[in-house]
PDB file of C-alpha atoms in Angstrom:
ATOM      1  CA  MET I   1       0.037   0.044   0.141  1.00 47.00           C
ATOM      2  CA  PRO I   2       2.798   2.563   0.633  1.00 49.00           C
ATOM      3  CA  LYS I   3       3.769   2.617  -3.001  1.00 49.00           C
ATOM      4  CA  VAL I   4       0.009   3.508  -3.906  1.00 50.00           C
ATOM      5  CA  ARG I   5       0.118   6.467  -1.443  1.00 50.00           C
ATOM      6  CA  THR I   6       3.265   7.538  -3.062  1.00 45.00           C
ATOM      7  CA  GLN I   7       1.743   7.351  -6.584  1.00 50.00           C
ATOM      8  CA  VAL I   8      -1.320   9.285  -5.686  1.00 49.00           C
ATOM      9  CA  THR I   9       0.556  11.774  -3.313  1.00 43.00           C
ATOM     10  CA  SER I  10       2.961  12.543  -6.378  1.00 42.00           C
ATOM     11  CA  ARG I  11      -0.067  13.952  -8.230  1.00 47.00           C
ATOM     12  CA  ILE I  12      -1.207  16.417  -5.513  1.00 43.00           C
ATOM     13  CA  HIS I  13      -2.165  19.784  -7.410  1.00 44.00           C
ATOM     14  CA  LYS I  14       0.046  18.920 -10.134  1.00 46.00           C
ATOM     15  CA  GLU I  15      -2.889  19.256 -12.856  1.00 42.00           C
ATOM     16  CA  VAL I  16      -4.262  22.125 -10.762  1.00 43.00           C
ATOM     17  CA  ALA I  17      -0.943  24.100 -10.659  1.00 43.00           C
ATOM     18  CA  ARG I  18      -0.374  23.252 -14.451  1.00 44.00           C
ATOM     19  CA  GLN I  19      -3.984  24.231 -15.573  1.00 43.00           C
ATOM     20  CA  GLY I  20      -4.019  27.272 -13.371  1.00 49.00           C
ATOM     21  CA  ILE I  21      -7.313  26.523 -12.043  1.00 55.00           C
ATOM     22  CA  LEU I  22      -9.219  29.220 -10.090  1.00 55.00           C
ATOM     23  CA  PHE I  23     -11.317  28.161  -7.173  1.00 55.00           C
ATOM     24  CA  GLN I  24     -14.747  29.775  -7.212  1.00 55.00           C
ATOM     25  CA  LYS I  25     -15.472  31.332  -3.755  1.00 51.00           C
ATOM     26  CA  ASP I  26     -19.290  32.148  -4.694  1.00 52.00           C
ATOM     27  CA  LYS I  27     -19.334  27.962  -4.539  1.00 49.00           C
ATOM     28  CA  GLY I  28     -17.433  27.850  -1.368  1.00 52.00           C
ATOM     29  CA  GLN I  29     -14.295  26.428  -2.856  1.00 67.00           C
ATOM     30  CA  HIS I  30     -11.568  26.825  -0.149  1.00 85.00           C
ATOM     31  CA  ILE I  31      -9.463  23.597  -0.440  1.00 92.00           C
ATOM     32  CA  LEU I  32      -8.347  22.277   2.561  1.00 94.00           C
ATOM     33  CA  LYS I  33      -4.325  21.950   2.285  1.00 93.00           C
ATOM     34  CA  ASN I  34      -2.863  20.873   5.749  1.00 96.00           C
ATOM     35  CA  PRO I  35      -2.347  17.259   5.998  1.00 96.00           C
ATOM     36  CA  LEU I  36      -2.212  17.214   9.842  1.00 97.00           C
ATOM     37  CA  VAL I  37      -5.883  18.742   9.821  1.00 97.00           C
ATOM     38  CA  ILE I  38      -6.794  16.011   7.291  1.00 97.00           C
ATOM     39  CA  GLN I  39      -5.452  13.308   9.139  1.00 97.00           C
ATOM     40  CA  SER I  40      -7.131  14.515  12.307  1.00 98.00           C
ATOM     41  CA  MET I  41     -10.522  14.668  10.801  1.00 98.00           C
ATOM     42  CA  VAL I  42     -10.142  11.188   9.111  1.00 98.00           C
ATOM     43  CA  GLU I  43      -8.775   9.930  12.606  1.00 98.00           C
ATOM     44  CA  LYS I  44     -11.886  11.542  14.463  1.00 97.00           C
ATOM     45  CA  ALA I  45     -14.309   9.853  12.258  1.00 98.00           C
ATOM     46  CA  ALA I  46     -13.033   6.441  13.108  1.00 98.00           C
ATOM     47  CA  LEU I  47     -13.569   4.860   9.709  1.00 98.00           C
ATOM     48  CA  LYS I  48     -13.725   1.200   9.608  1.00 98.00           C
ATOM     49  CA  PRO I  49     -12.749  -1.044   6.639  1.00 98.00           C
ATOM     50  CA  SER I  50     -16.284  -2.073   5.856  1.00 98.00           C
ATOM     51  CA  ASP I  51     -17.583   1.729   5.843  1.00 98.00           C
ATOM     52  CA  ILE I  52     -18.975   3.600   2.840  1.00 98.00           C
ATOM     53  CA  VAL I  53     -18.299   7.466   3.421  1.00 98.00           C
ATOM     54  CA  LEU I  54     -20.174  10.209   1.846  1.00 98.00           C
ATOM     55  CA  GLU I  55     -17.976  13.261   1.246  1.00 98.00           C
ATOM     56  CA  ILE I  56     -19.622  16.625  -0.049  1.00 97.00           C
ATOM     57  CA  GLY I  57     -17.275  19.074  -1.857  1.00 95.00           C
ATOM     58  CA  PRO I  58     -13.856  16.820  -2.387  1.00 96.00           C
ATOM     59  CA  GLY I  59     -12.314  19.440  -4.246  1.00 93.00           C
ATOM     60  CA  THR I  60      -9.156  18.136  -5.488  1.00 93.00           C
ATOM     61  CA  GLY I  61      -9.389  15.020  -3.232  1.00 96.00           C
ATOM     62  CA  ASN I  62      -6.896  15.615  -0.190  1.00 95.00           C
ATOM     63  CA  MET I  63      -8.940  14.188   2.027  1.00 97.00           C
ATOM     64  CA  THR I  64     -10.707  11.763  -0.184  1.00 98.00           C
ATOM     65  CA  VAL I  65      -7.595   9.936  -0.790  1.00 97.00           C
ATOM     66  CA  LYS I  66      -7.016   9.583   2.942  1.00 97.00           C
ATOM     67  CA  MET I  67     -10.507   8.049   3.457  1.00 98.00           C
ATOM     68  CA  LEU I  68      -9.856   5.620   0.514  1.00 98.00           C
ATOM     69  CA  GLU I  69      -7.238   4.139   2.266  1.00 97.00           C
ATOM     70  CA  LYS I  70      -9.123   3.185   5.347  1.00 97.00           C
ATOM     71  CA  ALA I  71     -12.880   2.986   4.042  1.00 98.00           C
ATOM     72  CA  LYS I  72     -14.463   0.106   1.853  1.00 98.00           C
ATOM     73  CA  LYS I  73     -15.931   3.045  -0.517  1.00 98.00           C
ATOM     74  CA  VAL I  74     -16.041   6.864  -0.775  1.00 98.00           C
ATOM     75  CA  ILE I  75     -18.948   8.614  -2.511  1.00 98.00           C
ATOM     76  CA  ALA I  76     -17.495  11.996  -3.514  1.00 98.00           C
ATOM     77  CA  CYS I  77     -20.288  14.838  -4.563  1.00 97.00           C
ATOM     78  CA  GLU I  78     -18.964  17.556  -6.282  1.00 97.00           C
ATOM     79  CA  ILE I  79     -20.892  20.155  -8.460  1.00 95.00           C
ATOM     80  CA  ASP I  80     -17.866  21.580 -10.530  1.00 95.00           C
ATOM     81  CA  PRO I  81     -16.781  19.620 -13.603  1.00 95.00           C
ATOM     82  CA  ARG I  82     -13.475  20.719 -13.316  1.00 95.00           C
ATOM     83  CA  MET I  83     -12.975  19.289  -9.673  1.00 95.00           C
ATOM     84  CA  VAL I  84     -14.512  16.078 -10.720  1.00 97.00           C
ATOM     85  CA  ALA I  85     -11.740  15.715 -13.609  1.00 96.00           C
ATOM     86  CA  GLU I  86      -9.044  16.420 -11.312  1.00 95.00           C
ATOM     87  CA  LEU I  87     -10.405  13.813  -8.621  1.00 96.00           C
ATOM     88  CA  GLN I  88     -10.552  11.247 -11.395  1.00 97.00           C
ATOM     89  CA  LYS I  89      -7.037  12.050 -12.660  1.00 96.00           C
ATOM     90  CA  ARG I  90      -5.694  11.546  -9.252  1.00 96.00           C
ATOM     91  CA  VAL I  91      -6.970   8.110  -8.752  1.00 97.00           C
ATOM     92  CA  GLN I  92      -6.815   6.701 -12.172  1.00 96.00           C
ATOM     93  CA  GLY I  93      -4.510   3.743 -12.550  1.00 96.00           C
ATOM     94  CA  THR I  94      -4.395   3.171  -8.724  1.00 96.00           C
ATOM     95  CA  ALA I  95      -5.716   0.667  -6.403  1.00 94.00           C
ATOM     96  CA  TYR I  96      -8.437   3.567  -5.109  1.00 96.00           C
ATOM     97  CA  GLN I  97      -9.926   3.906  -8.453  1.00 97.00           C
ATOM     98  CA  SER I  98     -12.507   1.113  -8.020  1.00 97.00           C
ATOM     99  CA  LYS I  99     -13.215   2.398  -4.291  1.00 98.00           C
ATOM    100  CA  LEU I 100     -14.347   5.822  -5.380  1.00 98.00           C
ATOM    101  CA  GLN I 101     -17.854   6.801  -6.709  1.00 98.00           C
ATOM    102  CA  ILE I 102     -18.190  10.428  -7.903  1.00 98.00           C
ATOM    103  CA  VAL I 103     -21.670  11.991  -8.022  1.00 97.00           C
ATOM    104  CA  VAL I 104     -21.905  15.241 -10.060  1.00 97.00           C
ATOM    105  CA  GLY I 105     -24.436  17.643  -9.160  1.00 96.00           C
ATOM    106  CA  ASP I 106     -25.891  19.667  -6.395  1.00 96.00           C
ATOM    107  CA  VAL I 107     -26.094  17.778  -3.205  1.00 96.00           C
ATOM    108  CA  LEU I 108     -29.182  19.645  -2.030  1.00 97.00           C
ATOM    109  CA  LYS I 109     -31.442  18.770  -5.031  1.00 96.00           C
ATOM    110  CA  SER I 110     -30.206  15.234  -5.135  1.00 93.00           C
ATOM    111  CA  GLU I 111     -31.323  12.020  -3.095  1.00 96.00           C
ATOM    112  CA  LEU I 112     -28.554  11.099  -0.851  1.00 97.00           C
ATOM    113  CA  PRO I 113     -27.213   7.559  -1.250  1.00 97.00           C
ATOM    114  CA  PHE I 114     -26.746   4.878   1.547  1.00 98.00           C
ATOM    115  CA  PHE I 115     -23.635   5.931   3.592  1.00 98.00           C
ATOM    116  CA  ASP I 116     -22.356   4.687   7.243  1.00 98.00           C
ATOM    117  CA  LEU I 117     -20.493   8.221   7.794  1.00 98.00           C
ATOM    118  CA  CYS I 118     -20.193  11.603   6.373  1.00 98.00           C
ATOM    119  CA  VAL I 119     -16.784  13.427   6.392  1.00 98.00           C
ATOM    120  CA  ALA I 120     -16.573  16.909   4.590  1.00 97.00           C
ATOM    121  CA  ASN I 121     -15.176  20.324   4.265  1.00 96.00           C
ATOM    122  CA  ILE I 122     -18.463  21.630   3.093  1.00 92.00           C
ATOM    123  CA  PRO I 123     -19.036  24.622   1.192  1.00 91.00           C
ATOM    124  CA  TYR I 124     -20.169  27.101   4.299  1.00 93.00           C
ATOM    125  CA  GLN I 125     -23.179  28.554   2.468  1.00 94.00           C
ATOM    126  CA  ILE I 126     -25.100  25.363   2.388  1.00 96.00           C
ATOM    127  CA  SER I 127     -24.098  24.343   5.906  1.00 97.00           C
ATOM    128  CA  SER I 128     -27.662  24.463   7.437  1.00 97.00           C
ATOM    129  CA  PRO I 129     -29.841  23.133   4.907  1.00 97.00           C
ATOM    130  CA  LEU I 130     -27.355  20.326   4.458  1.00 97.00           C
ATOM    131  CA  ILE I 131     -27.261  19.220   8.138  1.00 98.00           C
ATOM    132  CA  PHE I 132     -30.756  18.951   8.134  1.00 97.00           C
ATOM    133  CA  LYS I 133     -30.821  16.968   4.936  1.00 98.00           C
ATOM    134  CA  LEU I 134     -28.349  14.487   6.439  1.00 98.00           C
ATOM    135  CA  LEU I 135     -30.429  14.456   9.751  1.00 97.00           C
ATOM    136  CA  SER I 136     -33.840  13.477   7.694  1.00 96.00           C
ATOM    137  CA  HIS I 137     -32.070  10.784   5.752  1.00 96.00           C
ATOM    138  CA  ARG I 138     -32.828   7.248   6.373  1.00 96.00           C
ATOM    139  CA  PRO I 139     -31.578   4.629   7.159  1.00 97.00           C
ATOM    140  CA  PHE I 140     -29.432   6.405   9.693  1.00 97.00           C
ATOM    141  CA  PHE I 141     -25.870   7.002   9.279  1.00 98.00           C
ATOM    142  CA  ARG I 142     -23.164   6.629  12.440  1.00 98.00           C
ATOM    143  CA  CYS I 143     -21.927   9.915  12.580  1.00 98.00           C
ATOM    144  CA  ALA I 144     -20.893  13.155  10.468  1.00 98.00           C
ATOM    145  CA  VAL I 145     -17.497  15.014  10.923  1.00 98.00           C
ATOM    146  CA  LEU I 146     -17.791  18.267   9.335  1.00 98.00           C
ATOM    147  CA  MET I 147     -15.520  21.316   8.719  1.00 98.00           C
ATOM    148  CA  LEU I 148     -17.911  24.544   9.225  1.00 97.00           C
ATOM    149  CA  GLN I 149     -17.497  28.119   9.735  1.00 97.00           C
ATOM    150  CA  ARG I 150     -16.615  28.826  13.407  1.00 98.00           C
ATOM    151  CA  GLU I 151     -19.368  30.903  14.583  1.00 97.00           C
ATOM    152  CA  PHE I 152     -22.033  28.332  12.754  1.00 98.00           C
ATOM    153  CA  ALA I 153     -20.010  25.455  14.544  1.00 98.00           C
ATOM    154  CA  GLU I 154     -20.604  27.302  17.845  1.00 98.00           C
ATOM    155  CA  ARG I 155     -24.097  27.831  17.164  1.00 98.00           C
ATOM    156  CA  LEU I 156     -24.905  24.213  16.778  1.00 98.00           C
ATOM    157  CA  VAL I 157     -23.193  23.532  20.103  1.00 98.00           C
ATOM    158  CA  ALA I 158     -24.662  26.533  22.133  1.00 98.00           C
ATOM    159  CA  LYS I 159     -26.915  25.718  25.167  1.00 98.00           C
ATOM    160  CA  PRO I 160     -29.671  27.763  26.478  1.00 98.00           C
ATOM    161  CA  GLY I 161     -28.654  31.215  28.187  1.00 97.00           C
ATOM    162  CA  ASP I 162     -25.539  31.076  25.822  1.00 97.00           C
ATOM    163  CA  LYS I 163     -25.033  34.558  23.530  1.00 96.00           C
ATOM    164  CA  LEU I 164     -25.293  32.237  20.322  1.00 97.00           C
ATOM    165  CA  TYR I 165     -27.775  30.162  21.578  1.00 98.00           C
ATOM    166  CA  CYS I 166     -30.714  30.059  18.976  1.00 97.00           C
ATOM    167  CA  ARG I 167     -33.227  28.369  16.800  1.00 97.00           C
ATOM    168  CA  LEU I 168     -30.512  26.336  15.073  1.00 97.00           C
ATOM    169  CA  SER I 169     -28.962  25.193  18.068  1.00 98.00           C
ATOM    170  CA  VAL I 170     -32.326  23.614  19.645  1.00 98.00           C
ATOM    171  CA  ASN I 171     -33.427  22.420  16.113  1.00 98.00           C
ATOM    172  CA  THR I 172     -30.059  20.574  15.747  1.00 98.00           C
ATOM    173  CA  GLN I 173     -29.861  19.206  19.145  1.00 98.00           C
ATOM    174  CA  LEU I 174     -33.389  17.872  18.991  1.00 98.00           C
ATOM    175  CA  LEU I 175     -32.245  15.576  16.103  1.00 98.00           C
ATOM    176  CA  ALA I 176     -28.452  14.935  17.100  1.00 98.00           C
ATOM    177  CA  ARG I 177     -25.845  14.983  19.614  1.00 98.00           C
ATOM    178  CA  VAL I 178     -23.332  17.681  18.527  1.00 98.00           C
ATOM    179  CA  ASP I 179     -19.608  17.995  19.662  1.00 98.00           C
ATOM    180  CA  MET I 180     -16.910  20.595  18.801  1.00 98.00           C
ATOM    181  CA  LEU I 181     -13.799  18.604  17.885  1.00 98.00           C
ATOM    182  CA  MET I 182     -11.227  21.379  16.854  1.00 98.00           C
ATOM    183  CA  LYS I 183     -10.645  24.602  15.587  1.00 98.00           C
ATOM    184  CA  VAL I 184      -9.063  25.178  12.311  1.00 98.00           C
ATOM    185  CA  GLY I 185      -7.269  28.682  11.324  1.00 97.00           C
ATOM    186  CA  LYS I 186      -7.915  30.237   7.755  1.00 95.00           C
ATOM    187  CA  ASN I 187      -4.379  29.741   6.636  1.00 95.00           C
ATOM    188  CA  ASN I 188      -5.014  25.941   6.348  1.00 96.00           C
ATOM    189  CA  PHE I 189      -6.984  26.428   3.400  1.00 95.00           C
ATOM    190  CA  ARG I 190      -6.212  27.511  -0.102  1.00 90.00           C
ATOM    191  CA  PRO I 191      -7.596  30.290  -0.804  1.00 91.00           C
ATOM    192  CA  PRO I 192      -7.819  31.308   2.638  1.00 93.00           C
ATOM    193  CA  PRO I 193     -11.525  32.043   3.383  1.00 92.00           C
ATOM    194  CA  LYS I 194     -12.336  35.325   5.345  1.00 93.00           C
ATOM    195  CA  VAL I 195     -13.634  33.382   8.297  1.00 95.00           C
ATOM    196  CA  GLU I 196     -12.099  31.005  10.969  1.00 97.00           C
ATOM    197  CA  SER I 197     -13.251  27.453  10.852  1.00 97.00           C
ATOM    198  CA  SER I 198     -14.152  24.552  13.455  1.00 98.00           C
ATOM    199  CA  VAL I 199     -14.663  20.737  13.134  1.00 98.00           C
ATOM    200  CA  VAL I 200     -17.724  19.287  14.567  1.00 98.00           C
ATOM    201  CA  ARG I 201     -19.145  15.836  15.038  1.00 98.00           C
ATOM    202  CA  ILE I 202     -23.011  15.188  14.564  1.00 98.00           C
ATOM    203  CA  GLU I 203     -24.268  11.981  15.751  1.00 98.00           C
ATOM    204  CA  PRO I 204     -28.152  11.210  14.996  1.00 98.00           C
ATOM    205  CA  ARG I 205     -30.349  10.490  17.881  1.00 97.00           C
ATOM    206  CA  ASN I 206     -31.638   7.135  16.869  1.00 95.00           C
ATOM    207  CA  PRO I 207     -34.562   6.529  17.433  1.00 94.00           C
ATOM    208  CA  PRO I 208     -35.476  10.415  17.016  1.00 93.00           C
ATOM    209  CA  PRO I 209     -37.677  12.037  19.364  1.00 93.00           C
ATOM    210  CA  LEU I 210     -41.695  10.914  19.094  1.00 93.00           C
ATOM    211  CA  ILE I 211     -42.544  14.588  17.677  1.00 94.00           C
ATOM    212  CA  ASN I 212     -44.029  16.202  14.818  1.00 96.00           C
ATOM    213  CA  TYR I 213     -40.982  17.862  13.573  1.00 96.00           C
ATOM    214  CA  GLN I 214     -42.708  20.317  11.282  1.00 96.00           C
ATOM    215  CA  GLU I 215     -44.688  21.220  14.226  1.00 97.00           C
ATOM    216  CA  TRP I 216     -41.600  21.756  16.325  1.00 98.00           C
ATOM    217  CA  ASP I 217     -39.751  23.712  13.785  1.00 97.00           C
ATOM    218  CA  SER I 218     -42.737  26.119  13.434  1.00 97.00           C
ATOM    219  CA  LEU I 219     -43.101  26.659  17.034  1.00 98.00           C
ATOM    220  CA  THR I 220     -39.411  27.419  17.628  1.00 98.00           C
ATOM    221  CA  ARG I 221     -39.504  29.714  14.606  1.00 97.00           C
ATOM    222  CA  ILE I 222     -42.303  31.714  16.405  1.00 97.00           C
ATOM    223  CA  ALA I 223     -40.460  31.630  20.056  1.00 97.00           C
ATOM    224  CA  PHE I 224     -37.113  32.859  18.436  1.00 97.00           C
ATOM    225  CA  ILE I 225     -38.226  35.550  16.323  1.00 92.00           C
ATOM    226  CA  ARG I 226     -37.304  37.982  19.182  1.00 88.00           C
ATOM    227  CA  LYS I 227     -35.475  35.502  21.513  1.00 91.00           C
ATOM    228  CA  ASN I 228     -34.967  37.884  24.255  1.00 92.00           C
ATOM    229  CA  LYS I 229     -39.063  38.819  24.408  1.00 94.00           C
ATOM    230  CA  THR I 230     -41.142  36.769  26.417  1.00 97.00           C
ATOM    231  CA  LEU I 231     -43.209  34.060  24.892  1.00 97.00           C
ATOM    232  CA  SER I 232     -46.301  35.721  25.762  1.00 97.00           C
ATOM    233  CA  ALA I 233     -45.252  38.630  23.505  1.00 97.00           C
ATOM    234  CA  ALA I 234     -44.190  36.501  20.717  1.00 96.00           C
ATOM    235  CA  PHE I 235     -47.441  34.802  20.583  1.00 97.00           C
ATOM    236  CA  LYS I 236     -49.143  38.138  20.480  1.00 96.00           C
ATOM    237  CA  GLN I 237     -48.203  38.826  16.836  1.00 96.00           C
ATOM    238  CA  THR I 238     -50.872  39.065  14.500  1.00 97.00           C
ATOM    239  CA  THR I 239     -49.482  36.750  11.867  1.00 97.00           C
ATOM    240  CA  VAL I 240     -49.102  34.030  14.714  1.00 97.00           C
ATOM    241  CA  VAL I 241     -52.423  34.564  16.018  1.00 97.00           C
ATOM    242  CA  THR I 242     -54.219  34.326  12.622  1.00 97.00           C
ATOM    243  CA  MET I 243     -52.224  31.275  11.794  1.00 97.00           C
ATOM    244  CA  LEU I 244     -53.235  29.244  15.070  1.00 97.00           C
ATOM    245  CA  GLU I 245     -56.867  30.413  14.789  1.00 97.00           C
ATOM    246  CA  LYS I 246     -56.962  29.000  11.099  1.00 96.00           C
ATOM    247  CA  ASN I 247     -55.267  25.815  12.368  1.00 96.00           C
ATOM    248  CA  TYR I 248     -57.570  25.381  15.188  1.00 97.00           C
ATOM    249  CA  LYS I 249     -60.710  25.832  13.258  1.00 95.00           C
ATOM    250  CA  ILE I 250     -59.304  23.140  10.562  1.00 96.00           C
ATOM    251  CA  HIS I 251     -58.939  20.810  13.628  1.00 95.00           C
ATOM    252  CA  CYS I 252     -62.347  21.395  15.140  1.00 96.00           C
ATOM    253  CA  SER I 253     -63.906  20.762  11.926  1.00 95.00           C
ATOM    254  CA  LEU I 254     -61.743  17.286  11.147  1.00 95.00           C
ATOM    255  CA  ASN I 255     -63.019  16.522  14.513  1.00 95.00           C
ATOM    256  CA  ASN I 256     -66.600  17.407  14.471  1.00 94.00           C
ATOM    257  CA  LYS I 257     -66.057  19.876  17.252  1.00 93.00           C
ATOM    258  CA  ILE I 258     -68.221  23.022  17.411  1.00 94.00           C
ATOM    259  CA  VAL I 259     -66.426  26.330  17.458  1.00 93.00           C
ATOM    260  CA  PRO I 260     -68.526  28.625  19.633  1.00 90.00           C
ATOM    261  CA  ASP I 261     -69.592  31.945  18.477  1.00 89.00           C
ATOM    262  CA  ASN I 262     -67.768  33.864  21.120  1.00 93.00           C
ATOM    263  CA  PHE I 263     -64.376  31.739  20.586  1.00 94.00           C
ATOM    264  CA  ASP I 264     -61.420  33.780  21.531  1.00 96.00           C
ATOM    265  CA  ILE I 265     -58.278  32.485  20.209  1.00 97.00           C
ATOM    266  CA  LYS I 266     -56.097  35.054  22.174  1.00 97.00           C
ATOM    267  CA  ALA I 267     -57.688  33.926  25.577  1.00 97.00           C
ATOM    268  CA  LEU I 268     -56.895  30.169  24.452  1.00 97.00           C
ATOM    269  CA  ILE I 269     -53.283  30.991  23.633  1.00 98.00           C
ATOM    270  CA  ASN I 270     -52.650  33.053  26.899  1.00 97.00           C
ATOM    271  CA  HIS I 271     -54.519  29.880  28.907  1.00 97.00           C
ATOM    272  CA  ILE I 272     -52.084  27.340  27.278  1.00 98.00           C
ATOM    273  CA  LEU I 273     -49.008  29.658  27.756  1.00 98.00           C
ATOM    274  CA  LYS I 274     -50.041  29.753  31.542  1.00 97.00           C
ATOM    275  CA  LYS I 275     -50.737  26.379  31.948  1.00 96.00           C
ATOM    276  CA  ALA I 276     -47.317  25.537  30.844  1.00 96.00           C
ATOM    277  CA  GLU I 277     -45.805  28.196  32.996  1.00 96.00           C
ATOM    278  CA  ALA I 278     -44.362  29.747  29.735  1.00 97.00           C
ATOM    279  CA  GLU I 279     -45.929  33.072  29.438  1.00 95.00           C
ATOM    280  CA  LYS I 280     -42.914  34.976  31.103  1.00 96.00           C
ATOM    281  CA  LYS I 281     -39.970  32.439  29.685  1.00 97.00           C
ATOM    282  CA  ARG I 282     -37.720  33.650  26.911  1.00 97.00           C
ATOM    283  CA  ALA I 283     -36.498  31.412  23.933  1.00 97.00           C
ATOM    284  CA  ARG I 284     -33.029  32.150  24.783  1.00 97.00           C
ATOM    285  CA  THR I 285     -33.451  30.256  28.075  1.00 97.00           C
ATOM    286  CA  MET I 286     -35.408  27.428  27.215  1.00 97.00           C
ATOM    287  CA  ASP I 287     -34.125  23.970  26.472  1.00 97.00           C
ATOM    288  CA  ILE I 288     -35.404  21.127  24.311  1.00 97.00           C
ATOM    289  CA  ASP I 289     -37.720  19.593  27.239  1.00 97.00           C
ATOM    290  CA  ASP I 290     -39.319  22.967  27.821  1.00 97.00           C
ATOM    291  CA  PHE I 291     -39.994  23.271  24.023  1.00 98.00           C
ATOM    292  CA  ILE I 292     -41.489  19.753  24.119  1.00 97.00           C
ATOM    293  CA  SER I 293     -43.855  20.267  27.087  1.00 97.00           C
ATOM    294  CA  LEU I 294     -44.928  23.631  25.420  1.00 98.00           C
ATOM    295  CA  LEU I 295     -45.859  21.823  22.151  1.00 98.00           C
ATOM    296  CA  HIS I 296     -47.766  19.209  23.928  1.00 97.00           C
ATOM    297  CA  GLU I 297     -49.693  21.578  25.886  1.00 97.00           C
ATOM    298  CA  PHE I 298     -50.930  23.441  22.572  1.00 98.00           C
ATOM    299  CA  ASN I 299     -51.486  20.143  20.928  1.00 97.00           C
ATOM    300  CA  ALA I 300     -53.686  18.818  23.916  1.00 96.00           C
ATOM    301  CA  GLU I 301     -55.564  21.938  23.381  1.00 95.00           C
ATOM    302  CA  GLY I 302     -56.228  21.399  19.870  1.00 95.00           C
ATOM    303  CA  MET I 303     -53.811  24.047  18.725  1.00 96.00           C
ATOM    304  CA  HIS I 304     -51.486  22.865  16.024  1.00 96.00           C
ATOM    305  CA  PHE I 305     -48.454  24.694  14.121  1.00 96.00           C
ATOM    306  CA  THR I 306     -48.915  22.934  10.506  1.00 92.00           C
TER     307      THR I 306
END
């Protein structure tokens, strides 16, 4: 195997340098060049010889090659045909060629294949939709080790009361355990991005919580519109009141329940918030259990968010 490594390593960036390929920043093309960081990410993913690994945005293949050394197969998703060509050239004629599958296109618009792990230096502008696409994927994968913009990563792991705690924090942590693994400076990339980076490990909760995620998502959106305001204030917004009243009347219609002429949706909302002891709570200090309890209280009264 050392001979194969030497053969592949000798090709690093030769074609890229010869052709003078310009990385496209609008596609988040910041190639991770530090071999120590790459090695650390691969080690923290704890790849097994039987694993199928999903990599998003492989670029010129620096991390791809390291994973091909350890895994059964790597499925690399790449949107840029130039990078696809470089990746193909890099493994061509080596023992790794048969272990690499390249999927060309936008990963957000494609159905994900089966995979055991996801290890990637992903384009930062797709971080949020990609993470939730991964977490909604079935069957469950073991874990994801992802390079992310540092502030985004800090939001993922933030706890109630933290400055960066937000809807992203609570929505992600409902579905997964998230751990910060390491910080990575901008000079570890070519070209250097404008922001610092961090690597996180995301492990899906299996089985997932028994909760309607669409309702959960809508509830947290309302609560975090003004995360420093009380829930009582958040639920007084006209758009929120109108939406809940419409959904409540649909619920009553479907369950043959008559809505009284003097029905007051605002009074019902206030009743639920008081019953849940939540009217004075603020989203920035509420944990997952607080939001689950609140959602159950609304649902118990026939109030739904979708």
